[in-house]
Amino acid sequence: MNTQEGVNLLENKRIAIVGGGPGGLTLARLLQLKGADVTVYERDYSPSTRVQGATLDLHYESGLKALDNAGLLDAFKHAYRPGADKGRVVDTQANILYDDHGKDECNDFDNESFRPEIDRGDLRSLLLASLQADTVVWDSQLVQISPRLDAWQLTFKNGTTVVADLVVGADGAHSKVRPLLTSIQPFYAGTTIVQGNIADAATAAPTIHQLLQGGKLYTHTTGKFLHVSAKGDGSIDFYVSCRVDEDWLQTNGIDFADQQQLRAWLKQEFSGWAPVWFELFESVSLPLLIRPQYCVPFDQSWASQPSITLLGDAAHLMPPSGEGVNLAMLDALELSECLTSEQFATTQLALAAYEKPMLERGTEEAKVSMEGVEWMHTESANDKLVALFNE
């Protein structure tokens, strides 16, 4: 262990971060800068196993702040996509109600309202490149975690077992670490997302590709909304958020890997929408991802422990609001600062100091997210969104 100033609590400690998303990787980077012994255990078989989803907008006071403290802001400036933050609000007939593209482009990283976009995969690559060799152990899906003397034993699906002195659960919505801290379960938020990706969109969905102009599309109507994003690799990522029961997938009998069944569902679900949207659906790669949305109770809390904690969705899950990745990266920054501070006599005190504001912040954002769920699935949502953009 490199005994640099400010890492006394972590001296000779083996730190296991479960989950290699932006929050977990940011934490690993920040702790390694302080000389800590960190390993990230990620369930993906390799960095290229999965399509990494839509673009992410990072915020001045959270995601960008974390990258700056990690010494990665310059790398981010080379990797982000100028103009990808520009959006269009359109109606179901593809009429443009609001357009960002006519506005002057802001690329000022000192402007607190600037929210630059980066593809999720590019952000992951940037963070991975900043870590020491072999920091991330791939193909490591956690199946069990149990106390072992003053440490934790982690068992993975691939059959390996490791022991760590400090465990951070950055393992998302279905966290295996969370039950070690609390029995509180997230509740169903009332919506389910159907998500898809279209490769080579300029060829496969040229009209949608042109309508996007390298940015985003937002379309809302009663009971559902559609969000479409252009990606730097030429693909399109989209999701439809639907107001449905929690057991909708089990009861509707639709196989979303079957093109014929998918077309029948889309024809019914998007009856009356302009034909341009069906270009999007006809070209999508199968199977679609079905993601029921959950949210943490607003009164959640737990007693801090000496050697285990959570960050990101594992701690404060909520429906998409634009804050998820930013909260996770801010969690990582504040957790690293608490663990490497000299003001705490024990790791339990450091974790308690981290968890209190983290939980409060997560609760406030969860409330905002659930308010969004309510208004974004109404007939007047487009009007409200246009008004928000015009503020």
GROMACS .gro file of C-alpha atoms in nm:
model
  391
    1MET     CA    1   0.000   0.000   0.000
    2ASN     CA    2   0.127   0.345  -0.090
    3THR     CA    3   0.096   0.537   0.236
    4GLN     CA    4   0.016   0.876   0.091
    5GLU     CA    5  -0.138   1.149   0.305
    6GLY     CA    6  -0.510   1.105   0.359
    7VAL     CA    7  -0.548   0.729   0.300
    8ASN     CA    8  -0.493   0.601   0.652
    9LEU     CA    9  -0.839   0.444   0.676
   10LEU     CA   10  -0.766   0.237   0.367
   11GLU     CA   11  -0.415   0.128   0.451
   12ASN     CA   12  -0.377  -0.249   0.392
   13LYS     CA   13  -0.747  -0.265   0.299
   14ARG     CA   14  -0.865  -0.466  -0.001
   15ILE     CA   15  -1.154  -0.276  -0.161
   16ALA     CA   16  -1.405  -0.457  -0.381
   17ILE     CA   17  -1.634  -0.250  -0.602
   18VAL     CA   18  -1.917  -0.463  -0.735
   19GLY     CA   19  -2.026  -0.323  -1.070
   20GLY     CA   20  -1.831  -0.159  -1.352
   21GLY     CA   21  -2.072   0.114  -1.454
   22PRO     CA   22  -1.981   0.484  -1.450
   23GLY     CA   23  -2.023   0.513  -1.073
   24GLY     CA   24  -1.809   0.212  -0.986
   25LEU     CA   25  -1.535   0.299  -1.234
   26THR     CA   26  -1.526   0.662  -1.121
   27LEU     CA   27  -1.483   0.549  -0.762
   28ALA     CA   28  -1.203   0.311  -0.862
   29ARG     CA   29  -1.020   0.591  -1.043
   30LEU     CA   30  -1.055   0.835  -0.753
   31LEU     CA   31  -0.938   0.582  -0.495
   32GLN     CA   32  -0.643   0.471  -0.705
   33LEU     CA   33  -0.531   0.832  -0.725
   34LYS     CA   34  -0.508   0.814  -0.344
   35GLY     CA   35  -0.307   0.492  -0.353
   36ALA     CA   36  -0.586   0.254  -0.251
   37ASP     CA   37  -0.597  -0.117  -0.339
   38VAL     CA   38  -0.910  -0.143  -0.553
   39THR     CA   39  -1.063  -0.418  -0.765
   40VAL     CA   40  -1.380  -0.383  -0.971
   41TYR     CA   41  -1.588  -0.695  -1.032
   42GLU     CA   42  -1.807  -0.663  -1.339
   43ARG     CA   43  -2.060  -0.918  -1.462
   44ASP     CA   44  -2.008  -0.842  -1.834
   45TYR     CA   45  -1.783  -1.095  -2.006
   46SER     CA   46  -1.578  -0.815  -2.162
   47PRO     CA   47  -1.600  -0.440  -2.229
   48SER     CA   48  -1.767  -0.507  -2.565
   49THR     CA   49  -2.022  -0.768  -2.452
   50ARG     CA   50  -2.328  -0.541  -2.452
   51VAL     CA   51  -2.452  -0.240  -2.643
   52GLN     CA   52  -2.409   0.032  -2.380
   53GLY     CA   53  -2.735   0.220  -2.431
   54ALA     CA   54  -2.815   0.579  -2.511
   55THR     CA   55  -2.613   0.895  -2.464
   56LEU     CA   56  -2.560   1.052  -2.122
   57ASP     CA   57  -2.558   1.420  -2.035
   58LEU     CA   58  -2.316   1.511  -1.757
   59HIS     CA   59  -2.384   1.800  -1.521
   60TYR     CA   60  -2.152   2.070  -1.389
   61GLU     CA   61  -2.221   2.004  -1.019
   62SER     CA   62  -2.203   1.623  -1.034
   63GLY     CA   63  -2.079   1.415  -1.328
   64LEU     CA   64  -1.840   1.677  -1.463
   65LYS     CA   65  -1.724   1.765  -1.112
   66ALA     CA   66  -1.635   1.400  -1.051
   67LEU     CA   67  -1.442   1.377  -1.378
   68ASP     CA   68  -1.255   1.697  -1.298
   69ASN     CA   69  -1.150   1.561  -0.960
   70ALA     CA   70  -1.048   1.238  -1.129
   71GLY     CA   71  -0.821   1.427  -1.366
   72LEU     CA   72  -1.030   1.320  -1.665
   73LEU     CA   73  -1.204   1.637  -1.777
   74ASP     CA   74  -0.963   1.697  -2.065
   75ALA     CA   75  -1.012   1.338  -2.183
   76PHE     CA   76  -1.387   1.392  -2.164
   77LYS     CA   77  -1.362   1.708  -2.374
   78HIS     CA   78  -1.203   1.499  -2.649
   79ALA     CA   79  -1.465   1.223  -2.624
   80TYR     CA   80  -1.795   1.407  -2.586
   81ARG     CA   81  -2.025   1.481  -2.878
   82PRO     CA   82  -2.091   1.852  -2.941
   83GLY     CA   83  -2.447   1.904  -3.056
   84ALA     CA   84  -2.574   1.572  -2.925
   85ASP     CA   85  -2.753   1.759  -2.647
   86LYS     CA   86  -2.978   1.935  -2.899
   87GLY     CA   87  -3.334   1.803  -2.902
   88ARG     CA   88  -3.662   1.829  -3.083
   89VAL     CA   89  -4.007   1.793  -2.928
   90VAL     CA   90  -4.236   1.644  -3.191
   91ASP     CA   91  -4.596   1.525  -3.192
   92THR     CA   92  -4.721   1.183  -3.295
   93GLN     CA   93  -4.741   1.303  -3.657
   94ALA     CA   94  -4.371   1.402  -3.645
   95ASN     CA   95  -4.450   1.774  -3.656
   96ILE     CA   96  -4.172   1.971  -3.483
   97LEU     CA   97  -4.305   2.167  -3.184
   98TYR     CA   98  -3.972   2.280  -3.047
   99ASP     CA   99  -3.624   2.271  -3.199
  100ASP     CA  100  -3.289   2.323  -3.025
  101HIS     CA  101  -3.095   2.310  -3.349
  102GLY     CA  102  -3.155   2.672  -3.440
  103LYS     CA  103  -2.999   2.794  -3.116
  104ASP     CA  104  -2.637   2.888  -3.068
  105GLU     CA  105  -2.428   2.594  -2.956
  106CYS     CA  106  -2.285   2.615  -2.606
  107ASN     CA  107  -1.954   2.438  -2.544
  108ASP     CA  108  -1.852   2.633  -2.234
  109PHE     CA  109  -1.750   2.395  -1.957
  110ASP     CA  110  -1.752   2.686  -1.711
  111ASN     CA  111  -2.122   2.741  -1.780
  112GLU     CA  112  -2.318   2.562  -1.505
  113SER     CA  113  -2.614   2.501  -1.737
  114PHE     CA  114  -2.401   2.329  -2.005
  115ARG     CA  115  -2.474   1.956  -2.013
  116PRO     CA  116  -2.245   1.791  -2.268
  117GLU     CA  117  -2.343   1.451  -2.405
  118ILE     CA  118  -2.128   1.142  -2.436
  119ASP     CA  119  -2.213   0.791  -2.552
  120ARG     CA  120  -2.234   0.556  -2.256
  121GLY     CA  121  -1.979   0.322  -2.414
  122ASP     CA  122  -1.734   0.607  -2.470
  123LEU     CA  123  -1.763   0.718  -2.108
  124ARG     CA  124  -1.697   0.364  -1.994
  125SER     CA  125  -1.393   0.339  -2.223
  126LEU     CA  126  -1.257   0.669  -2.093
  127LEU     CA  127  -1.286   0.552  -1.733
  128LEU     CA  128  -1.143   0.207  -1.805
  129ALA     CA  129  -0.840   0.360  -1.975
  130SER     CA  130  -0.767   0.564  -1.663
  131LEU     CA  131  -0.739   0.261  -1.434
  132GLN     CA  132  -0.436   0.051  -1.352
  133ALA     CA  133  -0.397  -0.273  -1.546
  134ASP     CA  134  -0.621  -0.558  -1.429
  135THR     CA  135  -0.829  -0.335  -1.203
  136VAL     CA  136  -1.149  -0.473  -1.358
  137VAL     CA  137  -1.217  -0.845  -1.334
  138TRP     CA  138  -1.466  -0.931  -1.607
  139ASP     CA  139  -1.717  -1.217  -1.611
  140SER     CA  140  -1.769  -1.169  -1.237
  141GLN     CA  141  -2.141  -1.179  -1.162
  142LEU     CA  142  -2.189  -1.173  -0.785
  143VAL     CA  143  -2.415  -1.448  -0.657
  144GLN     CA  144  -2.341  -1.439  -0.284
  145ILE     CA  145  -2.178  -1.214  -0.029
  146SER     CA  146  -2.132  -1.311   0.333
  147PRO     CA  147  -1.932  -1.189   0.635
  148ARG     CA  148  -1.601  -1.358   0.707
  149LEU     CA  149  -1.441  -1.246   1.034
  150ASP     CA  150  -1.374  -0.874   0.980
  151ALA     CA  151  -1.407  -0.899   0.602
  152TRP     CA  152  -1.650  -1.007   0.331
  153GLN     CA  153  -1.644  -1.315   0.111
  154LEU     CA  154  -1.773  -1.265  -0.241
  155THR     CA  155  -1.870  -1.562  -0.458
  156PHE     CA  156  -1.923  -1.521  -0.831
  157LYS     CA  157  -2.119  -1.716  -1.090
  158ASN     CA  158  -1.795  -1.820  -1.262
  159GLY     CA  159  -1.699  -2.016  -0.949
  160THR     CA  160  -1.435  -1.781  -0.811
  161THR     CA  161  -1.432  -1.651  -0.454
  162VAL     CA  162  -1.252  -1.347  -0.315
  163VAL     CA  163  -1.223  -1.177   0.023
  164ALA     CA  164  -1.239  -0.799   0.065
  165ASP     CA  165  -1.208  -0.569   0.365
  166LEU     CA  166  -1.441  -0.306   0.221
  167VAL     CA  167  -1.723  -0.364  -0.027
  168VAL     CA  168  -1.902  -0.101  -0.236
  169GLY     CA  169  -2.219  -0.209  -0.413
  170ALA     CA  170  -2.232  -0.025  -0.745
  171ASP     CA  171  -2.432  -0.308  -0.896
  172GLY     CA  172  -2.744  -0.128  -1.005
  173ALA     CA  173  -3.115  -0.197  -0.985
  174HIS     CA  174  -3.086  -0.563  -0.889
  175SER     CA  175  -2.803  -0.516  -0.641
  176LYS     CA  176  -2.682  -0.824  -0.455
  177VAL     CA  177  -2.503  -0.600  -0.206
  178ARG     CA  178  -2.804  -0.387  -0.105
  179PRO     CA  179  -2.975  -0.657   0.111
  180LEU     CA  180  -2.669  -0.655   0.339
  181LEU     CA  181  -2.755  -0.296   0.433
  182THR     CA  182  -3.133  -0.279   0.414
  183SER     CA  183  -3.442  -0.490   0.357
  184ILE     CA  184  -3.624  -0.191   0.202
  185GLN     CA  185  -3.735  -0.276  -0.151
  186PRO     CA  186  -3.796  -0.031  -0.437
  187PHE     CA  187  -4.159  -0.003  -0.548
  188TYR     CA  188  -4.293  -0.036  -0.903
  189ALA     CA  189  -4.305   0.312  -1.055
  190GLY     CA  190  -4.604   0.238  -1.280
  191THR     CA  191  -4.416   0.230  -1.609
  192THR     CA  192  -4.226  -0.020  -1.820
  193ILE     CA  193  -3.970   0.073  -2.083
  194VAL     CA  194  -3.937  -0.105  -2.417
  195GLN     CA  195  -3.588  -0.029  -2.547
  196GLY     CA  196  -3.423  -0.093  -2.882
  197ASN     CA  197  -3.125  -0.007  -3.099
  198ILE     CA  198  -3.089   0.041  -3.477
  199ALA     CA  199  -2.748  -0.004  -3.635
  200ASP     CA  200  -2.645   0.211  -3.935
  201ALA     CA  201  -2.948   0.436  -3.893
  202ALA     CA  202  -2.872   0.647  -4.201
  203THR     CA  203  -2.946   0.339  -4.413
  204ALA     CA  204  -3.191   0.146  -4.195
  205ALA     CA  205  -3.407   0.440  -4.079
  206PRO     CA  206  -3.314   0.739  -4.300
  207THR     CA  207  -3.617   0.957  -4.224
  208ILE     CA  208  -3.577   0.925  -3.848
  209HIS     CA  209  -3.202   0.972  -3.888
  210GLN     CA  210  -3.264   1.300  -4.073
  211LEU     CA  211  -3.523   1.413  -3.819
  212LEU     CA  212  -3.277   1.353  -3.533
  213GLN     CA  213  -3.001   1.573  -3.679
  214GLY     CA  214  -2.753   1.397  -3.450
  215GLY     CA  215  -2.949   1.485  -3.136
  216LYS     CA  216  -3.267   1.368  -2.964
  217LEU     CA  217  -3.641   1.339  -3.023
  218TYR     CA  218  -3.910   1.357  -2.756
  219THR     CA  219  -4.271   1.256  -2.822
  220HIS     CA  220  -4.535   1.233  -2.549
  221THR     CA  221  -4.899   1.132  -2.551
  222THR     CA  222  -5.150   0.980  -2.312
  223GLY     CA  223  -5.005   0.672  -2.142
  224LYS     CA  224  -4.666   0.667  -2.317
  225PHE     CA  225  -4.368   0.863  -2.438
  226LEU     CA  226  -4.097   0.794  -2.695
  227HIS     CA  227  -3.737   0.908  -2.654
  228VAL     CA  228  -3.493   0.867  -2.946
  229SER     CA  229  -3.118   0.939  -2.938
  230ALA     CA  230  -2.853   0.945  -3.209
  231LYS     CA  231  -2.520   0.783  -3.113
  232GLY     CA  232  -2.169   0.850  -3.228
  233ASP     CA  233  -2.136   0.510  -3.396
  234GLY     CA  234  -2.417   0.589  -3.640
  235SER     CA  235  -2.680   0.389  -3.455
  236ILE     CA  236  -3.002   0.504  -3.292
  237ASP     CA  237  -3.113   0.411  -2.943
  238PHE     CA  238  -3.478   0.454  -2.843
  239TYR     CA  239  -3.714   0.367  -2.566
  240VAL     CA  240  -4.090   0.373  -2.524
  241SER     CA  241  -4.213   0.428  -2.170
  242CYS     CA  242  -4.561   0.280  -2.118
  243ARG     CA  243  -4.809   0.316  -1.834
  244VAL     CA  244  -4.879  -0.053  -1.765
  245ASP     CA  245  -4.916  -0.293  -1.473
  246GLU     CA  246  -4.607  -0.444  -1.319
  247ASP     CA  247  -4.689  -0.791  -1.453
  248TRP     CA  248  -4.761  -0.658  -1.803
  249LEU     CA  249  -4.482  -0.858  -1.968
  250GLN     CA  250  -4.606  -1.184  -1.817
  251THR     CA  251  -4.974  -1.122  -1.894
  252ASN     CA  252  -4.961  -0.972  -2.244
  253GLY     CA  253  -4.816  -1.288  -2.398
  254ILE     CA  254  -4.598  -1.100  -2.648
  255ASP     CA  255  -4.260  -1.238  -2.746
  256PHE     CA  256  -4.053  -0.926  -2.814
  257ALA     CA  257  -3.793  -1.138  -2.992
  258ASP     CA  258  -4.054  -1.236  -3.255
  259GLN     CA  259  -4.080  -0.982  -3.540
  260GLN     CA  260  -4.438  -1.075  -3.629
  261GLN     CA  261  -4.565  -1.042  -3.271
  262LEU     CA  262  -4.371  -0.719  -3.227
  263ARG     CA  263  -4.526  -0.568  -3.539
  264ALA     CA  264  -4.877  -0.661  -3.421
  265TRP     CA  265  -4.814  -0.498  -3.083
  266LEU     CA  266  -4.669  -0.184  -3.238
  267LYS     CA  267  -4.957  -0.153  -3.483
  268GLN     CA  268  -5.200  -0.159  -3.194
  269GLU     CA  269  -4.996   0.051  -2.950
  270PHE     CA  270  -4.911   0.325  -3.202
  271SER     CA  271  -5.237   0.334  -3.392
  272GLY     CA  272  -5.281   0.678  -3.543
  273TRP     CA  273  -4.912   0.771  -3.527
  274ALA     CA  274  -4.739   0.887  -3.847
  275PRO     CA  275  -4.578   0.617  -4.067
  276VAL     CA  276  -4.230   0.760  -3.999
  277TRP     CA  277  -4.229   0.603  -3.652
  278PHE     CA  278  -4.283   0.258  -3.799
  279GLU     CA  279  -3.959   0.302  -3.993
  280LEU     CA  280  -3.797   0.312  -3.651
  281PHE     CA  281  -3.972   0.000  -3.528
  282GLU     CA  282  -3.929  -0.202  -3.847
  283SER     CA  283  -3.551  -0.160  -3.840
  284VAL     CA  284  -3.482  -0.237  -3.474
  285SER     CA  285  -3.251  -0.519  -3.374
  286LEU     CA  286  -3.420  -0.798  -3.180
  287PRO     CA  287  -3.488  -0.882  -2.909
  288LEU     CA  288  -3.605  -0.558  -2.754
  289LEU     CA  289  -3.518  -0.498  -2.390
  290ILE     CA  290  -3.812  -0.485  -2.150
  291ARG     CA  291  -3.735  -0.287  -1.835
  292PRO     CA  292  -3.998  -0.239  -1.563
  293GLN     CA  293  -3.916   0.078  -1.371
  294TYR     CA  294  -3.876   0.094  -0.993
  295CYS     CA  295  -3.814   0.366  -0.737
  296VAL     CA  296  -3.684   0.370  -0.381
  297PRO     CA  297  -3.928   0.469  -0.105
  298PHE     CA  298  -3.888   0.833  -0.009
  299ASP     CA  299  -3.831   0.750   0.357
  300GLN     CA  300  -3.557   0.490   0.311
  301SER     CA  301  -3.264   0.486   0.553
  302TRP     CA  302  -3.028   0.236   0.709
  303ALA     CA  303  -2.770   0.212   0.984
  304SER     CA  304  -2.420   0.263   0.851
  305GLN     CA  305  -2.187  -0.035   0.876
  306PRO     CA  306  -1.806  -0.046   0.915
  307SER     CA  307  -1.714  -0.198   0.582
  308ILE     CA  308  -1.996  -0.202   0.327
  309THR     CA  309  -2.193   0.065   0.141
  310LEU     CA  310  -2.376   0.146  -0.183
  311LEU     CA  311  -2.370   0.403  -0.459
  312GLY     CA  312  -2.580   0.489  -0.763
  313ASP     CA  313  -2.890   0.288  -0.852
  314ALA     CA  314  -2.807   0.027  -0.588
  315ALA     CA  315  -2.864   0.301  -0.329
  316HIS     CA  316  -3.132   0.523  -0.484
  317LEU     CA  317  -3.301   0.361  -0.783
  318MET     CA  318  -3.550   0.574  -0.976
  319PRO     CA  319  -3.701   0.599  -1.327
  320PRO     CA  320  -3.494   0.786  -1.590
  321SER     CA  321  -3.471   1.157  -1.514
  322GLY     CA  322  -3.132   1.258  -1.655
  323GLU     CA  323  -2.983   1.243  -1.306
  324GLY     CA  324  -2.897   0.874  -1.261
  325VAL     CA  325  -2.541   0.865  -1.391
  326ASN     CA  326  -2.468   1.207  -1.243
  327LEU     CA  327  -2.584   1.099  -0.898
  328ALA     CA  328  -2.372   0.784  -0.922
  329MET     CA  329  -2.059   0.977  -1.016
  330LEU     CA  330  -2.120   1.235  -0.743
  331ASP     CA  331  -2.169   0.948  -0.497
  332ALA     CA  332  -1.833   0.812  -0.608
  333LEU     CA  333  -1.664   1.148  -0.556
  334GLU     CA  334  -1.807   1.204  -0.210
  335LEU     CA  335  -1.744   0.845  -0.099
  336SER     CA  336  -1.379   0.869  -0.208
  337GLU     CA  337  -1.341   1.197  -0.021
  338CYS     CA  338  -1.487   1.054   0.300
  339LEU     CA  339  -1.278   0.737   0.285
  340THR     CA  340  -0.955   0.928   0.227
  341SER     CA  341  -1.022   1.209   0.473
  342GLU     CA  342  -0.818   1.237   0.790
  343GLN     CA  343  -1.113   1.370   0.992
  344PHE     CA  344  -1.272   1.027   1.052
  345ALA     CA  345  -1.133   0.786   1.308
  346THR     CA  346  -1.303   0.480   1.158
  347THR     CA  347  -1.441   0.367   0.824
  348GLN     CA  348  -1.786   0.342   0.982
  349LEU     CA  349  -1.779   0.713   1.065
  350ALA     CA  350  -1.656   0.789   0.713
  351LEU     CA  351  -1.932   0.580   0.556
  352ALA     CA  352  -2.195   0.742   0.780
  353ALA     CA  353  -2.077   1.086   0.673
  354TYR     CA  354  -2.105   0.980   0.308
  355GLU     CA  355  -2.440   0.802   0.334
  356LYS     CA  356  -2.642   1.075   0.504
  357PRO     CA  357  -2.623   1.339   0.227
  358MET     CA  358  -2.619   1.067  -0.042
  359LEU     CA  359  -2.953   0.927   0.079
  360GLU     CA  360  -3.105   1.273   0.120
  361ARG     CA  361  -2.998   1.372  -0.229
  362GLY     CA  362  -3.124   1.047  -0.376
  363THR     CA  363  -3.463   1.088  -0.208
  364GLU     CA  364  -3.510   1.439  -0.344
  365GLU     CA  365  -3.421   1.330  -0.697
  366ALA     CA  366  -3.647   1.025  -0.668
  367LYS     CA  367  -3.938   1.256  -0.585
  368VAL     CA  368  -3.863   1.468  -0.891
  369SER     CA  369  -3.836   1.153  -1.102
  370MET     CA  370  -4.176   1.026  -0.989
  371GLU     CA  371  -4.330   1.366  -1.056
  372GLY     CA  372  -4.190   1.333  -1.406
  373VAL     CA  373  -4.347   0.990  -1.445
  374GLU     CA  374  -4.684   1.150  -1.375
  375TRP     CA  375  -4.673   1.439  -1.620
  376MET     CA  376  -4.465   1.280  -1.897
  377HIS     CA  377  -4.738   1.025  -1.971
  378THR     CA  378  -5.017   1.281  -2.020
  379GLU     CA  379  -5.166   1.436  -2.332
  380SER     CA  380  -5.034   1.778  -2.228
  381ALA     CA  381  -4.675   1.655  -2.174
  382ASN     CA  382  -4.547   1.793  -2.504
  383ASP     CA  383  -4.675   2.140  -2.413
  384LYS     CA  384  -4.513   2.124  -2.071
  385LEU     CA  385  -4.184   2.004  -2.217
  386VAL     CA  386  -4.181   2.288  -2.471
  387ALA     CA  387  -4.247   2.534  -2.189
  388LEU     CA  388  -3.960   2.390  -1.987
  389PHE     CA  389  -3.722   2.416  -2.283
  390ASN     CA  390  -3.826   2.777  -2.337
  391GLU     CA  391  -3.756   2.884  -1.977
   0.00000   0.00000   0.00000
